[in-house]
Tab-separated table of C-alpha atoms in Angstrom:
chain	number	residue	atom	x	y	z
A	4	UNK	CA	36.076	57.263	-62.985
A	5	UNK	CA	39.490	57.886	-60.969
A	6	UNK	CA	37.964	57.420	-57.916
A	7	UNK	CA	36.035	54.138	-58.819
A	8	UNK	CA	39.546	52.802	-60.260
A	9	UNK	CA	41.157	53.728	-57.212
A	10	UNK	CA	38.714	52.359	-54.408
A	11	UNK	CA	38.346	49.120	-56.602
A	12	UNK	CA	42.529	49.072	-56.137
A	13	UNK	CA	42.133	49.725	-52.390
A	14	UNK	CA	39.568	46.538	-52.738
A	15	UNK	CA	41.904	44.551	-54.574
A	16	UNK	CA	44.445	44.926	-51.884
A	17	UNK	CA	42.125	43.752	-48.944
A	18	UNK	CA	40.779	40.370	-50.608
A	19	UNK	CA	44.246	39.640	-51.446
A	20	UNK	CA	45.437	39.821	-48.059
A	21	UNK	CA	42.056	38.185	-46.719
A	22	UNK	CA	41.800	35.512	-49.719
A	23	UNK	CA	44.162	32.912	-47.365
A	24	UNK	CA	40.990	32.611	-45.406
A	25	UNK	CA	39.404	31.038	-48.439
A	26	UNK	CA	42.441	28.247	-48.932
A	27	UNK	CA	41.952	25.155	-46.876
A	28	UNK	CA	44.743	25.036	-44.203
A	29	UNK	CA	47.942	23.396	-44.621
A	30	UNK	CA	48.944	20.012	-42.899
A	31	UNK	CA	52.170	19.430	-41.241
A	32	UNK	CA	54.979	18.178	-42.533
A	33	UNK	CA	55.832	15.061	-43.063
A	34	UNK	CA	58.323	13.902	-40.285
A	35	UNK	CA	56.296	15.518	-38.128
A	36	UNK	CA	52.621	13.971	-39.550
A	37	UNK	CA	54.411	10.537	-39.297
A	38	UNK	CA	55.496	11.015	-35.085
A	39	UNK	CA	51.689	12.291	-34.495
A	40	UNK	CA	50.456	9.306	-36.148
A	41	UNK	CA	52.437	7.275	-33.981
A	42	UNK	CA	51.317	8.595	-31.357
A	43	UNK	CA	47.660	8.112	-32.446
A	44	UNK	CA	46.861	11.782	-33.010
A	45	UNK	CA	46.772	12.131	-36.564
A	46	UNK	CA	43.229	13.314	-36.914
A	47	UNK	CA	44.009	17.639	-37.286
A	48	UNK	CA	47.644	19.021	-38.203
A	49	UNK	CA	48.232	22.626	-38.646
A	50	UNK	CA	51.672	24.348	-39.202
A	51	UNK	CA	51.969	27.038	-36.955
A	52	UNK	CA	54.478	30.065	-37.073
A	53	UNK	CA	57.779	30.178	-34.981
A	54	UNK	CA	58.395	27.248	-37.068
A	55	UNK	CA	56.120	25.108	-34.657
A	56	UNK	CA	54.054	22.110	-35.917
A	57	UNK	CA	50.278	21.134	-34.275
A	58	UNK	CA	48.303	18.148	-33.868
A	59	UNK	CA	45.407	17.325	-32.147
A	60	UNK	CA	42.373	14.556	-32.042
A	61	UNK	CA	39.786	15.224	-29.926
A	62	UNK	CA	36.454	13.397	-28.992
A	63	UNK	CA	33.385	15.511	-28.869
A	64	UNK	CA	31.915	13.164	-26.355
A	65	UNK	CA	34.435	12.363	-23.965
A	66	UNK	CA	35.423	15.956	-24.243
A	67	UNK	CA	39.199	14.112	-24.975
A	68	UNK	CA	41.220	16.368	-26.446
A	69	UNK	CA	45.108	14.878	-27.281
A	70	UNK	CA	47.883	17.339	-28.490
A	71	UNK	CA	50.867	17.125	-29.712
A	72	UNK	CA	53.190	20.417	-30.713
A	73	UNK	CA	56.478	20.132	-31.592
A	74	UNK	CA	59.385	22.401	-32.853
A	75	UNK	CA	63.229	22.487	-33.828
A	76	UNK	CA	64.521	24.448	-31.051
A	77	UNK	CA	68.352	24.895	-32.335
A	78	UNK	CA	69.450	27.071	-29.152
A	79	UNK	CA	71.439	25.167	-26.576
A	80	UNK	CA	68.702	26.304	-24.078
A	81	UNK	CA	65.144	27.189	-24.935
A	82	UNK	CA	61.408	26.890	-24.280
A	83	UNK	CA	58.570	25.834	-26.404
A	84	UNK	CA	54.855	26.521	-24.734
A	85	UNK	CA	51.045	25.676	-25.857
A	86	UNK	CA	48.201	26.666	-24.056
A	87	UNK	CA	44.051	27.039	-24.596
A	88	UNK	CA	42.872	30.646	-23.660
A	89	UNK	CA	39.388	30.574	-22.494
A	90	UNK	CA	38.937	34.536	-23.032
A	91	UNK	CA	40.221	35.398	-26.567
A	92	UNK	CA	43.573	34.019	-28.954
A	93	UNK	CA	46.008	36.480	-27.028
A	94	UNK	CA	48.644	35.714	-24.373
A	95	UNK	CA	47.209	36.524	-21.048
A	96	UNK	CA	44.786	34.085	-19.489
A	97	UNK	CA	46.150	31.219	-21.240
A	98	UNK	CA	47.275	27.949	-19.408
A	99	UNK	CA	50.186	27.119	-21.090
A	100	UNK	CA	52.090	23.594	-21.168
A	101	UNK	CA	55.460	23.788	-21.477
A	102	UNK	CA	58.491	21.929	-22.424
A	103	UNK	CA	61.891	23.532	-21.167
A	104	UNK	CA	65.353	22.679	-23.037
A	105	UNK	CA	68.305	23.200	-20.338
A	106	UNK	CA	71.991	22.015	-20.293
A	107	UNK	CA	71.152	19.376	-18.351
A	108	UNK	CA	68.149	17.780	-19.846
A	109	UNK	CA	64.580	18.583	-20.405
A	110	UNK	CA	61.400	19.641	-18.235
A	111	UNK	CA	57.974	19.748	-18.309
A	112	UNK	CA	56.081	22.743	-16.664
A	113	UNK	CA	52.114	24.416	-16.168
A	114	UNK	CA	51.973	27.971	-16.268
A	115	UNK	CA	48.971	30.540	-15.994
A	116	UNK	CA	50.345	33.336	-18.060
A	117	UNK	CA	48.551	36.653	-16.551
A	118	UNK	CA	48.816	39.981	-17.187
A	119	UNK	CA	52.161	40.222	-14.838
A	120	UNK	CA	54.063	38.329	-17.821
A	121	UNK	CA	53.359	41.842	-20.038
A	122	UNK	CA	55.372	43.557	-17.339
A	123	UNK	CA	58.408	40.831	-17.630
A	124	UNK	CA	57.939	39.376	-14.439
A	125	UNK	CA	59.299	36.210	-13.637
A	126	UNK	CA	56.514	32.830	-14.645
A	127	UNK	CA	56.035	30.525	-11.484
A	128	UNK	CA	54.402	27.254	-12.254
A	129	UNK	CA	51.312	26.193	-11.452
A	130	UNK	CA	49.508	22.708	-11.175
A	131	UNK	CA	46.267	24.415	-11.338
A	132	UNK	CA	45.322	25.084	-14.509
A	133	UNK	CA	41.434	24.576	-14.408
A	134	UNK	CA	42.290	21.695	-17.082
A	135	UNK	CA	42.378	17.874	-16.704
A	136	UNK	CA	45.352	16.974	-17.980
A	137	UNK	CA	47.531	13.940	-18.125
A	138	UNK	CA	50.020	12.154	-20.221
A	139	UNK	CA	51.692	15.132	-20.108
A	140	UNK	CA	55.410	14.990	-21.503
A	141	UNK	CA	58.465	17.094	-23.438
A	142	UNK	CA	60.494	14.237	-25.391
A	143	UNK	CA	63.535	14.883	-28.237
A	144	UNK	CA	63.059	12.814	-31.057
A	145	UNK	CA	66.365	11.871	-32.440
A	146	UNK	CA	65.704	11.188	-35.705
A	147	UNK	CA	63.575	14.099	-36.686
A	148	UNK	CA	65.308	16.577	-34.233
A	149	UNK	CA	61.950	17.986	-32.708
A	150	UNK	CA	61.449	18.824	-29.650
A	151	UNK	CA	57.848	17.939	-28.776
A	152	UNK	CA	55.006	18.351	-26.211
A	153	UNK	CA	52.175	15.928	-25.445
A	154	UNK	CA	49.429	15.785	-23.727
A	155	UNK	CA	45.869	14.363	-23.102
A	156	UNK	CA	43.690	17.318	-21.944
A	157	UNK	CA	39.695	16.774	-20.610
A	158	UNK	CA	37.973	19.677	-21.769
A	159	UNK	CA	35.997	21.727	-19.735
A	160	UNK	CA	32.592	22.319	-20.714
A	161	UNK	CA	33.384	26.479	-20.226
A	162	UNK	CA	35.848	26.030	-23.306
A	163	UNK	CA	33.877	26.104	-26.666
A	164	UNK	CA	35.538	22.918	-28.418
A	165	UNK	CA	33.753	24.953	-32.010
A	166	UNK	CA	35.538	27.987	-31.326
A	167	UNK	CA	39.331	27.179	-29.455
A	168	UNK	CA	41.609	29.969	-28.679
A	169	UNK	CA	44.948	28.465	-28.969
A	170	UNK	CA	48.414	30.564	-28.087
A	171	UNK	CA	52.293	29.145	-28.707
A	172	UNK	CA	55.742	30.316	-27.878
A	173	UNK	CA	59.018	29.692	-28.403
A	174	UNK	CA	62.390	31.371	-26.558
A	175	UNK	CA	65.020	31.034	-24.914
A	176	UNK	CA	65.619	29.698	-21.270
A	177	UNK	CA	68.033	30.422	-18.334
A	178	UNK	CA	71.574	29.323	-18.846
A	179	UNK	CA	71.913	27.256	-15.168
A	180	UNK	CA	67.964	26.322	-14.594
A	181	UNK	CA	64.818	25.251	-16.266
A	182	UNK	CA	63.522	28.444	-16.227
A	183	UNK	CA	61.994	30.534	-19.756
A	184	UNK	CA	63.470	34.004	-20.500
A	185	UNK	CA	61.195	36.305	-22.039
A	186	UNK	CA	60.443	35.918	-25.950
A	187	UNK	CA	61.396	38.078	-28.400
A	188	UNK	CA	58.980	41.025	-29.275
A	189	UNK	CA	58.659	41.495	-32.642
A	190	UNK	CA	55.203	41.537	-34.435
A	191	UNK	CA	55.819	37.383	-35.743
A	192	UNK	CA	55.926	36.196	-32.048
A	193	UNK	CA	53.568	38.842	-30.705
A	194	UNK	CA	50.818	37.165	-33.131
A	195	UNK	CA	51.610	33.708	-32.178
A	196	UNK	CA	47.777	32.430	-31.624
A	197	UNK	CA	44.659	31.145	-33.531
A	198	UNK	CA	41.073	30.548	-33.430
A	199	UNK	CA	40.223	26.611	-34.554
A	200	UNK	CA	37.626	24.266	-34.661
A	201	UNK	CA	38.860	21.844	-32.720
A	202	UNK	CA	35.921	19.380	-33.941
A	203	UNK	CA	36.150	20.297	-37.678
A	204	UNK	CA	39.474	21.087	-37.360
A	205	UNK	CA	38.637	24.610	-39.500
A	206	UNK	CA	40.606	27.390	-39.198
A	207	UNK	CA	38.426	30.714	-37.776
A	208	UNK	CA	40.729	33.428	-37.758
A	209	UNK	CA	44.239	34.710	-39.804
A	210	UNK	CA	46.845	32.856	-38.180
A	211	UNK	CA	50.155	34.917	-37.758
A	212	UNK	CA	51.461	35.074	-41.260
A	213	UNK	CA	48.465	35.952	-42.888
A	214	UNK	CA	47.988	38.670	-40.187
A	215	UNK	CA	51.583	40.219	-40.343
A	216	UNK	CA	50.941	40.007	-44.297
A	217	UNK	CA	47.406	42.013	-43.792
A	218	UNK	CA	49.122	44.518	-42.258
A	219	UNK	CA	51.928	44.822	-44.421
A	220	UNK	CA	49.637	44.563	-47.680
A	221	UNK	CA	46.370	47.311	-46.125
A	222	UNK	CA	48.935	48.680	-43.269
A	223	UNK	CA	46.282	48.411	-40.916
A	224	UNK	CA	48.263	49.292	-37.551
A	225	UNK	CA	48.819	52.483	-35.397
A	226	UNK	CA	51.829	53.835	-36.632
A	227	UNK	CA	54.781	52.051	-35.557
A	228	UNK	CA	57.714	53.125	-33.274
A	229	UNK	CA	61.095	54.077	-35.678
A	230	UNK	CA	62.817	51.017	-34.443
A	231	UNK	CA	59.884	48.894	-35.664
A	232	UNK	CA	60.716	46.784	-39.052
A	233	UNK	CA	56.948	47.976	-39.868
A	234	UNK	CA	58.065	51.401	-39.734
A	235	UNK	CA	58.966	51.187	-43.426
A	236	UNK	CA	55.917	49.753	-45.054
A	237	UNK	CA	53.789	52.271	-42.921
A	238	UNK	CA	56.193	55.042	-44.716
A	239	UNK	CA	56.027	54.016	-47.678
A	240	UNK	CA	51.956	53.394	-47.688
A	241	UNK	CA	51.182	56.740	-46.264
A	242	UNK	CA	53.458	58.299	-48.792
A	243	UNK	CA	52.102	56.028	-51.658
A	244	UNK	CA	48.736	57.348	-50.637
A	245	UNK	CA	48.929	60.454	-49.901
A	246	UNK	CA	50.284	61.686	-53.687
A	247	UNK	CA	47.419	59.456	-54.574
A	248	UNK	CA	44.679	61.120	-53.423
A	249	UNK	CA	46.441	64.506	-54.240
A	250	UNK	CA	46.163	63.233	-58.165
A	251	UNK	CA	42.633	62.499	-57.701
A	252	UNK	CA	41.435	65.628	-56.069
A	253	UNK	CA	43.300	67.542	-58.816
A	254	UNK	CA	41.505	65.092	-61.271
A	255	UNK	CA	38.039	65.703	-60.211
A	256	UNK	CA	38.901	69.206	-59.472
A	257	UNK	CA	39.996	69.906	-63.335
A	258	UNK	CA	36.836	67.428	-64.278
A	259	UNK	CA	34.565	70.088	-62.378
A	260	UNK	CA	36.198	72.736	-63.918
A	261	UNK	CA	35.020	71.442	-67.542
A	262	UNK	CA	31.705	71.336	-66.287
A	263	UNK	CA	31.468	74.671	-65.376
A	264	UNK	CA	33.650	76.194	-68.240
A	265	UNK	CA	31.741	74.947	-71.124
A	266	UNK	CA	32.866	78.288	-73.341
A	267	UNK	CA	35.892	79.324	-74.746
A	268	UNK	CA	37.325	81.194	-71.449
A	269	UNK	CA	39.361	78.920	-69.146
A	270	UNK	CA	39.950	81.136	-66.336
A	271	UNK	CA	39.319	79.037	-63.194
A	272	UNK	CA	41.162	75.972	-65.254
A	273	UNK	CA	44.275	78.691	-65.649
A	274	UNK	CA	44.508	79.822	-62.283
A	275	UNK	CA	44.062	76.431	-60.656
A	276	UNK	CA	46.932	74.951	-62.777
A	277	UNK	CA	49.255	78.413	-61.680
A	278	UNK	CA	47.887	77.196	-57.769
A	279	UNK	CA	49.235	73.076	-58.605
A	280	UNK	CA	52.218	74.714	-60.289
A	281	UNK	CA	53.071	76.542	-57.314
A	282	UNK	CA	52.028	74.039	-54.501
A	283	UNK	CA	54.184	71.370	-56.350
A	284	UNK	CA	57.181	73.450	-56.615
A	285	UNK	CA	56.913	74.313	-52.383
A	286	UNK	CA	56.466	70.120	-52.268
A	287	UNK	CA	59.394	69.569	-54.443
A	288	UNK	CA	61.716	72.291	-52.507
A	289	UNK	CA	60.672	70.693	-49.024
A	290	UNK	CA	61.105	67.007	-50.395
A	291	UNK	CA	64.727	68.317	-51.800
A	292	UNK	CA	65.546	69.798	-48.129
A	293	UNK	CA	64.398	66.813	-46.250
A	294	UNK	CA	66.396	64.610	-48.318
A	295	UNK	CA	69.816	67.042	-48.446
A	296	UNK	CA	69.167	66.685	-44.487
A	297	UNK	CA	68.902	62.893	-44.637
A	298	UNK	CA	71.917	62.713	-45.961
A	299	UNK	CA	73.996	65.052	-43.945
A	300	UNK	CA	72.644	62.743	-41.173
A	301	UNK	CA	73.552	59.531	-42.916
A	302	UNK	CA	77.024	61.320	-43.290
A	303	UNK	CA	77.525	62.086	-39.867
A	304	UNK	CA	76.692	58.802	-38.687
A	305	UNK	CA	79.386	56.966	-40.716
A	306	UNK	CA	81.661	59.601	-39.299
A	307	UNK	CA	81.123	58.920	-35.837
A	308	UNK	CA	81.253	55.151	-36.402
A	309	UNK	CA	84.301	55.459	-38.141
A	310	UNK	CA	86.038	57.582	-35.026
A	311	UNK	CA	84.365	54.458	-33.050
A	312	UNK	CA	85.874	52.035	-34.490
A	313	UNK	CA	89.246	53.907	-34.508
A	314	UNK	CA	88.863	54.883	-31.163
A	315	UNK	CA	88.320	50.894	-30.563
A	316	UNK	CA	91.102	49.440	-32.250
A	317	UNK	CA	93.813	47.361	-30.550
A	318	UNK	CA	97.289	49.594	-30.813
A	319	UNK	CA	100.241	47.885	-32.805
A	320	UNK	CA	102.840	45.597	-31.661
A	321	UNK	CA	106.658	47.185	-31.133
A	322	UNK	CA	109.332	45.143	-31.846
């Protein structure tokens, strides 16, 4: 019975995370659904993560496809970047479009992202994508403050229009140039891509938030470095259910032990609670030493940034 209640908790917990897939996907917002019809691609509109905003028609026949992405990019300088990835939703391989935000206006740039952009090394552009494309732009709209990419884009018949990989970005760019720094790192931009129906316009895969919440939720990820914000929730679940299973194993073990004790003598039941007794006070005493020794750290830290800051601070005027 305690391990049917616990595995349908552990099920509980997946289709929660997974039940977004279920929900029909949300359309942009309004300024932003307004500009795109405007611009006579109103048909599909899909808020992205990174605060970006998607819309796209595209004609099955012609193989037209017409984008438009935009974003609030507050920085004085940054980059925003769409691309189709022919091999899977993930970074390299994708032929990226992208609109640059510099101190002295705006550009607009083609880039094959390859593997060499994994090792931070420096994106060239390219006017060879492989794609057809044309109308190609990166305009500011005043009145809505988005920054915002379009394009008209023939589709090859290689991509599967049923099943598009699509990847975005957003970062910064160089101070004194047009060129994009790398993003930042953390598991929200790392996820930045999705798996649509360009036709339908339905949603095949988790996009980003959905994903990160999956694997906060289940906590289905190798285990993260210490400086990772996952770190925590990966903690915290292993701990969570670890003492869990210990309380069912001692469950079922005590249920066994009823089975085969049916008289009056309780001598296995006895000597298994003396064996929980003891391993729970050796748990308790390591739990109270890890903790006295997270503290002495804690301690010592806020001593040493206290003889920083000391150390640091500007001597006093003499009169």
């Amino acid at each position: 019975m305690v391990c049917n209640c616990m595995l349908g908790f552990v099920w509980a917990m997946v289709l929660f995370s997974v039940s977004p897939l279920l929900v029909k996907a949300h359309v942009c917002s309004d300024d932003f659904l307004i500009k795109a019809e405007n611009l006579n691609i109103s048909t599909n509109c899909n808020l992205l993560s990174l605060g970006a905003e998607f819309a796209w028609k595209f004609d099955n026949g012609s193989r037209q496809l017409d984008v438009a992405v935009g974003a609030r990019l507050e920085s004085p300088t940054a980059w925003l970047s769409w691309g189709l990835n022919l091999d899977g939703p993930h970074m390299a391989g994708t032929r990226a479009l992208m609109g640059v935000k510099h101190q002295t206006g705006l550009a607009a740039r083609k880039f094959n992202i390859t593997d060499a952009t994994k090792r931070r090394c420096q994106l060239r552009p390219s006017d060879d994508l492989g794609l057809n494309i044309t109308n190609f732009n990166f305009i500011y709209l005043h009145d809505i403050m988005y920054y915002i990419i379009r394009a008209t884009i023939i589709l090859p018949d290689a991509y599967n229009a049923s099943r598009a990989n699509i990847v975005w970005q957003i970062g910064k760019a160089a101070v004194d140039a047009d060129k994009p720094r790398m993003h930042p790192t953390s598991l929200d931009y790392l996820d930045a891509s999705r798996t649509i129906n360009l036709i339908t316009g339905q949603r095949l895969s988790l996009d980003p938030n959905q994903r990160t919440r999956m694997r906060t939720m289940t906590a289905l990820r190798l285990k993260p470095k210490r400086a990772d914000e996952y770190r925590t929730y990966w903690n915290m679940y292993h701990h969570f259910l670890g003492y869990s299973l210990i309380v069912v194993a001692a469950v079922n073990i005590f249920q066994g032990i009823n089975i085969i004790e049916s008289g009056t003598h309780h001598h296995w039941r006895w000597s298994y609670v003396g064996a929980l007794g003891l391993m729970g006070a050796v748990a308790t005493s390591l739990e109270l030493y890890t903790w006295l020794k997270f503290r002495k750290a804690i301690k010592k830290l806020k001593s040493l940034k206290k003889t920083q800051s000391s150390a640091t601070a500007p001597a006093p005027l003499l009169n």
